[in-house]
Short mmCIF file of C-alpha atoms and ligand atoms in Angstrom, two decimals:
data_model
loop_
_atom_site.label_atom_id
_atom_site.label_comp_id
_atom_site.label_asym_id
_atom_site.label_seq_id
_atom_site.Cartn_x
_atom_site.Cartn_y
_atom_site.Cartn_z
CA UNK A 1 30.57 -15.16 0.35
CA UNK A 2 33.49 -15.11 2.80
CA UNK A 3 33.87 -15.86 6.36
CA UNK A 4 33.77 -11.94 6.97
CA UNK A 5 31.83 -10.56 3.67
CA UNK A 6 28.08 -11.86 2.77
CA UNK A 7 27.86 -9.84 -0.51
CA UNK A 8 26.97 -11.87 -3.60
CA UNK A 9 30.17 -12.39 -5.81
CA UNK A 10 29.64 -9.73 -8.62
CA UNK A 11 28.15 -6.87 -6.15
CA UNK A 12 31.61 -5.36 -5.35
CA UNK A 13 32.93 -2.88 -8.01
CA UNK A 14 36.92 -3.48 -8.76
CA UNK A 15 37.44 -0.30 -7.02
CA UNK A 16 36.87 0.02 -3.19
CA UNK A 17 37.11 3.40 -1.14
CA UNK A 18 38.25 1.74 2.52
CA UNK A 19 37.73 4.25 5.40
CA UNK A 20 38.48 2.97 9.01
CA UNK A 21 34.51 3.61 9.96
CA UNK A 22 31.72 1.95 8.74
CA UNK A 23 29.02 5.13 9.63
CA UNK A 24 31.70 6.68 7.39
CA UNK A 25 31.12 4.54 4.85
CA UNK A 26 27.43 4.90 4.97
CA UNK A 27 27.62 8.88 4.74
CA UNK A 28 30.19 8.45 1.80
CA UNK A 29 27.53 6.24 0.09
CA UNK A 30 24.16 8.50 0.78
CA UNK A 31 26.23 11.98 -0.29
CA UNK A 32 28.11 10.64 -3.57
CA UNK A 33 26.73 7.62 -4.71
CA UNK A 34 23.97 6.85 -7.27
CA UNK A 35 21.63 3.68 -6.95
CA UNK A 36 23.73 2.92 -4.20
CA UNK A 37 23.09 -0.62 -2.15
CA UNK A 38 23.97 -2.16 1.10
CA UNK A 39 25.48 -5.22 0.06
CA UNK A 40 27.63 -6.22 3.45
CA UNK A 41 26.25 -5.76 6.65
CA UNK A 42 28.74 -8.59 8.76
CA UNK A 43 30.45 -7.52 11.95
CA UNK A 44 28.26 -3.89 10.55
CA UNK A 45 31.09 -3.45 8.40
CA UNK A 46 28.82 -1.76 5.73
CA UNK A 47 29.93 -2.12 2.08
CA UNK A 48 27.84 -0.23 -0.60
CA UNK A 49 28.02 -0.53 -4.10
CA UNK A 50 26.71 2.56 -6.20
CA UNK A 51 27.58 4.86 -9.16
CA UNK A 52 29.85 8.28 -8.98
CA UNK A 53 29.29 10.08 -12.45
CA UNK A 54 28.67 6.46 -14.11
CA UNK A 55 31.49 4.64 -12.59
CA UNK A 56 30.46 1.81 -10.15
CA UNK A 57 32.29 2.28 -7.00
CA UNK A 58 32.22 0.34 -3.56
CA UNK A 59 32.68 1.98 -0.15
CA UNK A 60 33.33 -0.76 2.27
CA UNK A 61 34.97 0.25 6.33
CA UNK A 62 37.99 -1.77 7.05
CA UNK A 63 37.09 -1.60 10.40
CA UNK A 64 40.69 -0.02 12.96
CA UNK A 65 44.01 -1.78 12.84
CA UNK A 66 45.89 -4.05 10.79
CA UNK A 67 44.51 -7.16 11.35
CA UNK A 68 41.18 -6.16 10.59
CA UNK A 69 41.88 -3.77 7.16
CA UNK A 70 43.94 -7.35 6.94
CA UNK A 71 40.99 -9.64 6.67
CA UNK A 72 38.93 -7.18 4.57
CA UNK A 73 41.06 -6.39 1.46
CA UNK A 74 42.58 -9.91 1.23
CA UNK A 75 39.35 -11.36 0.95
CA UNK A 76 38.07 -8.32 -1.06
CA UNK A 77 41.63 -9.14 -3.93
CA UNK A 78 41.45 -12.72 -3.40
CA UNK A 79 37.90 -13.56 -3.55
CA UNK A 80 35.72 -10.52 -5.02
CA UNK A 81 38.34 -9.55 -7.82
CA UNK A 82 38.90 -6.12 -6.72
CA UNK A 83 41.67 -4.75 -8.78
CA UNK A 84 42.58 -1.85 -6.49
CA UNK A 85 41.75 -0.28 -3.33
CA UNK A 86 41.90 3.11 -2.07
CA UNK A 87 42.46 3.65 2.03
CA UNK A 88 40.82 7.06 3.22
CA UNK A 89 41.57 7.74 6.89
CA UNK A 90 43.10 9.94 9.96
CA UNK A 91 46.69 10.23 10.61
CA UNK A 92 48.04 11.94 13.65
CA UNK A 93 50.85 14.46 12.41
CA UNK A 94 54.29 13.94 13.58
CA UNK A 95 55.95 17.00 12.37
CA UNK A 96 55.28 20.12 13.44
CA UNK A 97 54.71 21.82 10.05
CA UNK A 98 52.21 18.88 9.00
CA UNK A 99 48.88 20.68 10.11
CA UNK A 100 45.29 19.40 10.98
CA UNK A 101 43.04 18.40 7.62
CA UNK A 102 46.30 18.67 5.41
CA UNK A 103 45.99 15.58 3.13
CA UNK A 104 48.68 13.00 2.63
CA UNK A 105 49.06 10.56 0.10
CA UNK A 106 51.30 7.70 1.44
CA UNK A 107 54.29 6.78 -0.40
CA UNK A 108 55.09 4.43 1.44
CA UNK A 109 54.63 3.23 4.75
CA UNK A 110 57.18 2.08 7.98
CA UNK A 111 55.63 -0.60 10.69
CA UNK A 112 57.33 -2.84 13.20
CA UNK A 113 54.44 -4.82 12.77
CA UNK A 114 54.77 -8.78 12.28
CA UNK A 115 51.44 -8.58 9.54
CA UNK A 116 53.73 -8.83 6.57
CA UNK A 117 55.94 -11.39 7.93
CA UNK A 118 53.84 -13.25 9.35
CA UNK A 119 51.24 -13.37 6.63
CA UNK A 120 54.22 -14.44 3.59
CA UNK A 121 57.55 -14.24 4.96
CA UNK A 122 58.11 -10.79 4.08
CA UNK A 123 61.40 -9.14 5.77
CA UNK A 124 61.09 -5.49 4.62
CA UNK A 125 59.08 -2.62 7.19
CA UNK A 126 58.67 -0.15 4.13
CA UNK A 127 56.23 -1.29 2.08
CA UNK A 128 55.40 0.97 -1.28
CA UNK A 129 51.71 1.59 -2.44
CA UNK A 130 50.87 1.54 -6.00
CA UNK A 131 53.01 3.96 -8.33
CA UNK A 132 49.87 3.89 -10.88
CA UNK A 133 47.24 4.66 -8.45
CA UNK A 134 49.72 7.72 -6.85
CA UNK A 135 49.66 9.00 -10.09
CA UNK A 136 46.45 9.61 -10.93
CA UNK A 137 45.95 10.52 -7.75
CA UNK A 138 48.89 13.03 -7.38
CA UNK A 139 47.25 14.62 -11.59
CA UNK A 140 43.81 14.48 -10.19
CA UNK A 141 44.68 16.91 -6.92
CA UNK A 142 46.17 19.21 -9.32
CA UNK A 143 43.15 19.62 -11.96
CA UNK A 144 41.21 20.11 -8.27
CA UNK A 145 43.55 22.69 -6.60
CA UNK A 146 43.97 20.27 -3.65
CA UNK A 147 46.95 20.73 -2.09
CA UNK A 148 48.34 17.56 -1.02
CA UNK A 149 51.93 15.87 0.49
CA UNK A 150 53.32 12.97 -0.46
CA UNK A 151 55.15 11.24 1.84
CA UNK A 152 55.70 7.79 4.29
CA UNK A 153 53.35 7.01 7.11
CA UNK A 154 54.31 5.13 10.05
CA UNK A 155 51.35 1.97 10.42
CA UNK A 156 51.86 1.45 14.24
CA UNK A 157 50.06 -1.78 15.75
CA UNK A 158 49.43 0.85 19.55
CA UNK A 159 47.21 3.60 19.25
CA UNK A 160 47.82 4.15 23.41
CA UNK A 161 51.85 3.91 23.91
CA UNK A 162 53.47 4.24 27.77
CA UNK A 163 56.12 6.73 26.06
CA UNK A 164 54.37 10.03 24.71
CA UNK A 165 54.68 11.68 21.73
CA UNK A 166 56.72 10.67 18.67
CA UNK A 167 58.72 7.45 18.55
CA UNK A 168 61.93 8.50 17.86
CA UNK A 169 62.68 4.97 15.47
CA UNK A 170 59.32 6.20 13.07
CA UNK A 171 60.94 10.02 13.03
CA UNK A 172 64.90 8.27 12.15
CA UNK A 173 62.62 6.49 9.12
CA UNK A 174 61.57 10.20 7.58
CA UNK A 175 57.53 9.48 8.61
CA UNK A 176 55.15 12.39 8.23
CA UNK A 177 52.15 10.67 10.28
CA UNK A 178 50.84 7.57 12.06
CA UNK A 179 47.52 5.57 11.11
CA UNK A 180 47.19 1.90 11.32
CA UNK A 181 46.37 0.09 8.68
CA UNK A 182 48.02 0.61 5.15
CA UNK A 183 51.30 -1.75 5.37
CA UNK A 184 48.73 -4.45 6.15
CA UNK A 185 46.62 -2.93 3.17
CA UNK A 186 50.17 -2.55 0.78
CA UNK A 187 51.41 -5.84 1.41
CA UNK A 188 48.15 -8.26 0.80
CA UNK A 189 48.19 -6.08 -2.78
CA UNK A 190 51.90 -7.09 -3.18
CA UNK A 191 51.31 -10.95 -2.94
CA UNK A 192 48.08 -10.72 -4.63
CA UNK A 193 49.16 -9.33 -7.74
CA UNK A 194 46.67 -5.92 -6.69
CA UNK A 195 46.86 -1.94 -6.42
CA UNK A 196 46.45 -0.53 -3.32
CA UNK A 197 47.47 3.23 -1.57
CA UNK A 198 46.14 5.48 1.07
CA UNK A 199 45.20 8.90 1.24
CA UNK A 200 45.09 10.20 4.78
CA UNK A 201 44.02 13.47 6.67
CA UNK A 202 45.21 14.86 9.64
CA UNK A 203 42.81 14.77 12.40
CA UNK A 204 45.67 15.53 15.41
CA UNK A 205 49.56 16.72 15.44
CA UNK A 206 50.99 14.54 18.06
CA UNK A 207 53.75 18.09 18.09
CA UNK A 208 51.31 20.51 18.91
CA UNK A 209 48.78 18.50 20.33
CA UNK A 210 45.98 20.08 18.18
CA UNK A 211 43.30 17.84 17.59
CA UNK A 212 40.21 18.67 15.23
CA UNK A 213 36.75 18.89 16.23
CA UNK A 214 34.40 16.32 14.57
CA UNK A 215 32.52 19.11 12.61
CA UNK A 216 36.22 20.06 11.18
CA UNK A 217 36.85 16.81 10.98
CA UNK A 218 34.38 15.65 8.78
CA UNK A 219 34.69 18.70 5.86
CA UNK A 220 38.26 18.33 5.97
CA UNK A 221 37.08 14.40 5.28
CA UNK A 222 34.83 15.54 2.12
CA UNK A 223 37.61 16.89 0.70
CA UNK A 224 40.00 14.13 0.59
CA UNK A 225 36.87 11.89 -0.32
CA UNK A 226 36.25 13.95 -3.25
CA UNK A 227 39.55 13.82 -4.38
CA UNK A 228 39.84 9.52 -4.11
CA UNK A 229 36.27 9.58 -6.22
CA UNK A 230 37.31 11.57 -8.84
CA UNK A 231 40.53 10.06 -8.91
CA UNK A 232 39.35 6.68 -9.12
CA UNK A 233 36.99 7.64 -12.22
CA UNK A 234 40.42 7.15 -14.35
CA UNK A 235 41.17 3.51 -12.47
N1 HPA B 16 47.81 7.34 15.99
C1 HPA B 16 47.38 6.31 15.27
N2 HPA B 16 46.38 6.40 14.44
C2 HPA B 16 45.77 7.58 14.29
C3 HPA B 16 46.17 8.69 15.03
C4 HPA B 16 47.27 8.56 15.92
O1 HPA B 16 47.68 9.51 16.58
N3 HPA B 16 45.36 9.73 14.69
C5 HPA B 16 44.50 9.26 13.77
N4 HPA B 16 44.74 7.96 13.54
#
């Protein structure tokens, strides 16, 4: 037990799916998961731990924002021995040839956020993911046919800026999309000795101003959360 997590050490598999919403979590769970059990109901940031093809798996919601996906996967490295951690979540698309549901696997990711600094004196705002985890990922989309980009995501701490549209210092830094969570996620695996990347899909182009409906939304979802299960069956 930790101050945010009530599951029983041992009840968390060493790999955790991490998508921003718990509900999300919970269909994740009752579509792909054998045997699968609640085992972290705090805050109703659901965890479950169950079996895809054999492999025992947790799906656990970070909850929105870096100080919350924060909280989660440190105590999930530091104190459940998870060896590496997969974030699935939106991005809004930045460029305009980036288009709604395409999948992204972050590189890297930009943020003027304070997280990393603050947290252990870290100076850098790019922050890699894991090279291992992008590769199996990157082999895995190709055995599927899914088509995805690799590329840097800009973590931004404002969902609602006062200046529209693209921030022009995020575009000068080469970013393909904005979410809010994975330099938070990157660095706690970088002092903790842990894997950690982010697969992303695009649920609005901040360009165009398309925006996808939640139906479209949520097969362009199964997709990407196909892709992080069967990738994670070679982790
Ligand atoms: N900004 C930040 N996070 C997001 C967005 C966005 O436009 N879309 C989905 N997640």
């Amino acid at each position: 037990m930790t101050p945010h997590i009530e599951a029983e050490k041992g009840s968390i598999a060493k790999t955790v799916l991490m998508p921003g919403d718990p509900l999300r979590a919970k269909v994740l769970a009752d579509t792909y998961l054998k045997d699968a059990k609640l085992v972290n109901t705090v805050r109703n940031i659901y965890a479950y731990t169950g079996f895809y093809k054999g492999k025992e798996i947790t799906v656990m919601a970070s909850g929105m924002g870096m100080p919350s996906i924060g909280i989660y996967s440190y105590e999930l490295f530091k104190f459940y021995d998870v060896d590496n951690i997969i974030r699935i979540g939106t991005a809004g698309s930045y460029q305009e040839n980036i288009k709604l549901y395409d999948i992204i696997l972050a590189q890297d990711s930009f943020s003027e956020s304070t997280y990393a600094k603050v947290q252990g004196g870290e100076e850098r705002n790019i922050l890699s993911s894991n090279t291992n985890l992008n590769n199996i990922i990157i082999d895995t989309s190709k055995e599927m046919g899914i088509d995805i980009k690799v590329g840097r995501l800009h973590s931004s701490d404002v969902f609602y800026t006062e200046v529209p549209g693209v921030p022009k210092k995020a575009l000068e830094q080469g970013c393909l999309a904005c979410e809010m969570e994975s330099f938070a996620l990157f660095h706690n695996a970088n002092i903790l000795g842990k894997k950690a990347t982010c697969l992303i899909t695009i649920s609005d182009n901040l360009v165009t101003h398309e925006a996808a409906s939640a139906e479209e939304r949520q097969n362009a979802f199964s997709k990407m959360l196909e892709l992080a299960l069967e990738a994670s069956l070679k982790m």
